[in-house]
Amino acid sequence: MNTDIISGIQLYHLCRDNSHYGLLSMSCGSETGWGECVITTDAPHFDIIAWGDFLCKLNRQSLADARNTALLNRRVWGDAKTELVLMALSGLDNTAAAAKEETPDSSILFQESMSYFSVL
């Protein structure tokens, strides 16, 4: 699957008790990998567009190139963003194992999200 190209990236912003969470969905063909992270805590407001802008670099990359991009940019992106991407890519690499895990319902996530960012 390493020759496949990332065809969709969606970032959902969820908030609980002033803690902001990111749930990342990366698609490659009909497969989807998920990643999640704590974005920030104790912040009354959060701009998902400014925070998620780094994801634009990954659009239309192969899975191998996206992994390399994440690892090469760890210093700039920080650990949370890098691990978020690597987690989603890992889900795409291990689609058989990921299929056994429960995947979030995108329509429910969209309704419950504080904000949403999609890379087209």
PDB file of C-alpha atoms in Angstrom:
ATOM      1  CA  MET A   1       0.000   0.000   0.000  1.00  0.00           C
ATOM      2  CA  ASN A   2       3.059   2.308   0.179  1.00  0.00           C
ATOM      3  CA  THR A   3       2.500   3.419  -3.415  1.00  0.00           C
ATOM      4  CA  ASP A   4      -0.995   4.705  -2.649  1.00  0.00           C
ATOM      5  CA  ILE A   5      -1.656   8.408  -2.472  1.00  0.00           C
ATOM      6  CA  ILE A   6      -3.387  10.269   0.355  1.00  0.00           C
ATOM      7  CA  SER A   7      -6.746  11.269  -1.070  1.00  0.00           C
ATOM      8  CA  GLY A   8      -8.384  13.005   1.883  1.00  0.00           C
ATOM      9  CA  ILE A   9      -7.467  14.686   5.161  1.00  0.00           C
ATOM     10  CA  GLN A  10     -10.007  15.793   7.754  1.00  0.00           C
ATOM     11  CA  LEU A  11      -9.270  17.241  11.183  1.00  0.00           C
ATOM     12  CA  TYR A  12     -12.029  17.413  13.786  1.00  0.00           C
ATOM     13  CA  HIS A  13     -11.688  19.754  16.762  1.00  0.00           C
ATOM     14  CA  LEU A  14     -13.410  18.532  19.909  1.00  0.00           C
ATOM     15  CA  CYS A  15     -13.506  20.415  23.204  1.00  0.00           C
ATOM     16  CA  ARG A  16     -14.191  19.145  26.718  1.00  0.00           C
ATOM     17  CA  ASP A  17     -13.682  21.309  29.825  1.00  0.00           C
ATOM     18  CA  ASN A  18     -11.490  23.860  27.985  1.00  0.00           C
ATOM     19  CA  SER A  19      -9.222  21.086  26.688  1.00  0.00           C
ATOM     20  CA  HIS A  20      -9.003  20.895  22.919  1.00  0.00           C
ATOM     21  CA  TYR A  21      -8.550  17.578  21.098  1.00  0.00           C
ATOM     22  CA  GLY A  22      -7.798  16.786  17.482  1.00  0.00           C
ATOM     23  CA  LEU A  23      -9.085  13.737  15.664  1.00  0.00           C
ATOM     24  CA  LEU A  24      -7.427  13.233  12.288  1.00  0.00           C
ATOM     25  CA  SER A  25      -8.828  11.159   9.454  1.00  0.00           C
ATOM     26  CA  MET A  26      -6.545  10.365   6.514  1.00  0.00           C
ATOM     27  CA  SER A  27      -7.906   8.512   3.501  1.00  0.00           C
ATOM     28  CA  CYS A  28      -6.099   6.521   0.874  1.00  0.00           C
ATOM     29  CA  GLY A  29      -8.504   5.098  -1.677  1.00  0.00           C
ATOM     30  CA  SER A  30     -11.269   3.374   0.273  1.00  0.00           C
ATOM     31  CA  GLU A  31      -9.168   2.963   3.442  1.00  0.00           C
ATOM     32  CA  THR A  32      -9.055   5.398   6.377  1.00  0.00           C
ATOM     33  CA  GLY A  33      -6.523   5.801   9.150  1.00  0.00           C
ATOM     34  CA  TRP A  34      -7.238   7.709  12.361  1.00  0.00           C
ATOM     35  CA  GLY A  35      -5.072   9.647  14.783  1.00  0.00           C
ATOM     36  CA  GLU A  36      -5.888  11.629  17.902  1.00  0.00           C
ATOM     37  CA  CYS A  37      -4.093  14.036  20.184  1.00  0.00           C
ATOM     38  CA  VAL A  38      -4.525  16.678  22.837  1.00  0.00           C
ATOM     39  CA  ILE A  39      -4.052  20.001  21.101  1.00  0.00           C
ATOM     40  CA  THR A  40      -4.066  22.310  24.109  1.00  0.00           C
ATOM     41  CA  THR A  41      -5.507  22.549  27.588  1.00  0.00           C
ATOM     42  CA  ASP A  42      -7.029  25.469  29.484  1.00  0.00           C
ATOM     43  CA  ALA A  43      -7.532  27.594  26.374  1.00  0.00           C
ATOM     44  CA  PRO A  44     -10.905  29.293  25.953  1.00  0.00           C
ATOM     45  CA  HIS A  45     -10.552  29.607  22.144  1.00  0.00           C
ATOM     46  CA  PHE A  46      -8.737  27.676  19.474  1.00  0.00           C
ATOM     47  CA  ASP A  47      -8.165  28.231  15.722  1.00  0.00           C
ATOM     48  CA  ILE A  48      -8.219  24.860  13.935  1.00  0.00           C
ATOM     49  CA  ILE A  49      -7.239  26.400  10.579  1.00  0.00           C
ATOM     50  CA  ALA A  50      -4.032  27.949  11.888  1.00  0.00           C
ATOM     51  CA  TRP A  51      -3.152  24.825  13.885  1.00  0.00           C
ATOM     52  CA  GLY A  52      -3.969  22.332  11.102  1.00  0.00           C
ATOM     53  CA  ASP A  53      -2.351  24.217   8.237  1.00  0.00           C
ATOM     54  CA  PHE A  54       0.660  21.863   8.353  1.00  0.00           C
ATOM     55  CA  LEU A  55      -1.587  19.070   6.992  1.00  0.00           C
ATOM     56  CA  CYS A  56      -1.676  20.757   3.572  1.00  0.00           C
ATOM     57  CA  LYS A  57       1.911  19.562   2.984  1.00  0.00           C
ATOM     58  CA  LEU A  58       0.713  15.950   3.135  1.00  0.00           C
ATOM     59  CA  ASN A  59      -2.076  16.200   0.588  1.00  0.00           C
ATOM     60  CA  ARG A  60      -1.610  13.907  -2.436  1.00  0.00           C
ATOM     61  CA  GLN A  61       1.633  12.438  -1.075  1.00  0.00           C
ATOM     62  CA  SER A  62       2.333   8.740  -1.014  1.00  0.00           C
ATOM     63  CA  LEU A  63       2.132   7.122   2.429  1.00  0.00           C
ATOM     64  CA  ALA A  64       5.925   6.721   2.499  1.00  0.00           C
ATOM     65  CA  ASP A  65       6.496  10.366   1.521  1.00  0.00           C
ATOM     66  CA  ALA A  66       3.956  11.558   4.106  1.00  0.00           C
ATOM     67  CA  ARG A  67       5.717   9.540   6.818  1.00  0.00           C
ATOM     68  CA  ASN A  68       9.079  11.024   5.782  1.00  0.00           C
ATOM     69  CA  THR A  69       7.592  14.535   5.710  1.00  0.00           C
ATOM     70  CA  ALA A  70       6.232  14.083   9.236  1.00  0.00           C
ATOM     71  CA  LEU A  71       9.534  12.772  10.580  1.00  0.00           C
ATOM     72  CA  LEU A  72      11.578  15.474   8.845  1.00  0.00           C
ATOM     73  CA  ASN A  73       9.283  18.209  10.196  1.00  0.00           C
ATOM     74  CA  ARG A  74       9.045  16.954  13.807  1.00  0.00           C
ATOM     75  CA  ARG A  75      11.221  19.814  15.047  1.00  0.00           C
ATOM     76  CA  VAL A  76       8.972  22.418  13.377  1.00  0.00           C
ATOM     77  CA  TRP A  77       5.611  20.680  13.920  1.00  0.00           C
ATOM     78  CA  GLY A  78       6.290  19.394  17.428  1.00  0.00           C
ATOM     79  CA  ASP A  79       5.589  15.969  18.855  1.00  0.00           C
ATOM     80  CA  ALA A  80       1.773  16.242  19.047  1.00  0.00           C
ATOM     81  CA  LYS A  81       1.304  17.053  15.343  1.00  0.00           C
ATOM     82  CA  THR A  82       3.921  14.557  14.229  1.00  0.00           C
ATOM     83  CA  GLU A  83       2.501  11.707  16.319  1.00  0.00           C
ATOM     84  CA  LEU A  84      -1.035  12.572  15.160  1.00  0.00           C
ATOM     85  CA  VAL A  85       0.022  12.116  11.526  1.00  0.00           C
ATOM     86  CA  LEU A  86       2.090   8.998  12.203  1.00  0.00           C
ATOM     87  CA  MET A  87      -0.827   7.404  14.062  1.00  0.00           C
ATOM     88  CA  ALA A  88      -3.184   7.986  11.130  1.00  0.00           C
ATOM     89  CA  LEU A  89      -0.591   6.717   8.641  1.00  0.00           C
ATOM     90  CA  SER A  90      -0.015   3.644  10.779  1.00  0.00           C
ATOM     91  CA  GLY A  91      -3.743   2.940  10.590  1.00  0.00           C
ATOM     92  CA  LEU A  92      -3.515   3.088   6.794  1.00  0.00           C
ATOM     93  CA  ASP A  93      -0.497   0.778   6.726  1.00  0.00           C
ATOM     94  CA  ASN A  94      -2.238  -1.752   8.959  1.00  0.00           C
ATOM     95  CA  THR A  95      -5.703  -1.713   7.413  1.00  0.00           C
ATOM     96  CA  ALA A  96      -6.423  -5.333   8.358  1.00  0.00           C
ATOM     97  CA  ALA A  97      -5.724  -4.623  12.033  1.00  0.00           C
ATOM     98  CA  ALA A  98      -7.464  -1.245  11.856  1.00  0.00           C
ATOM     99  CA  ALA A  99     -10.592  -2.868  10.396  1.00  0.00           C
ATOM    100  CA  LYS A 100     -11.015  -4.762  13.670  1.00  0.00           C
ATOM    101  CA  GLU A 101     -10.986  -1.518  15.662  1.00  0.00           C
ATOM    102  CA  GLU A 102     -14.086   0.587  15.992  1.00  0.00           C
ATOM    103  CA  THR A 103     -13.884   3.613  13.717  1.00  0.00           C
ATOM    104  CA  PRO A 104     -15.596   6.917  14.497  1.00  0.00           C
ATOM    105  CA  ASP A 105     -18.745   7.891  12.615  1.00  0.00           C
ATOM    106  CA  SER A 106     -17.851  10.966  10.534  1.00  0.00           C
ATOM    107  CA  SER A 107     -21.389  12.376  10.574  1.00  0.00           C
ATOM    108  CA  ILE A 108     -21.515  12.255  14.396  1.00  0.00           C
ATOM    109  CA  LEU A 109     -18.021  13.744  14.647  1.00  0.00           C
ATOM    110  CA  PHE A 110     -19.001  16.567  12.327  1.00  0.00           C
ATOM    111  CA  GLN A 111     -22.017  17.377  14.518  1.00  0.00           C
ATOM    112  CA  GLU A 112     -20.064  17.218  17.788  1.00  0.00           C
ATOM    113  CA  SER A 113     -17.001  19.121  16.577  1.00  0.00           C
ATOM    114  CA  MET A 114     -16.314  22.668  17.616  1.00  0.00           C
ATOM    115  CA  SER A 115     -14.672  23.157  14.225  1.00  0.00           C
ATOM    116  CA  TYR A 116     -13.564  21.134  11.244  1.00  0.00           C
ATOM    117  CA  PHE A 117     -10.703  21.408   8.761  1.00  0.00           C
ATOM    118  CA  SER A 118     -10.516  19.523   5.487  1.00  0.00           C
ATOM    119  CA  VAL A 119      -7.666  19.472   2.988  1.00  0.00           C
ATOM    120  CA  LEU A 120      -8.946  19.105  -0.550  1.00  0.00           C
TER     121      LEU A 120
END
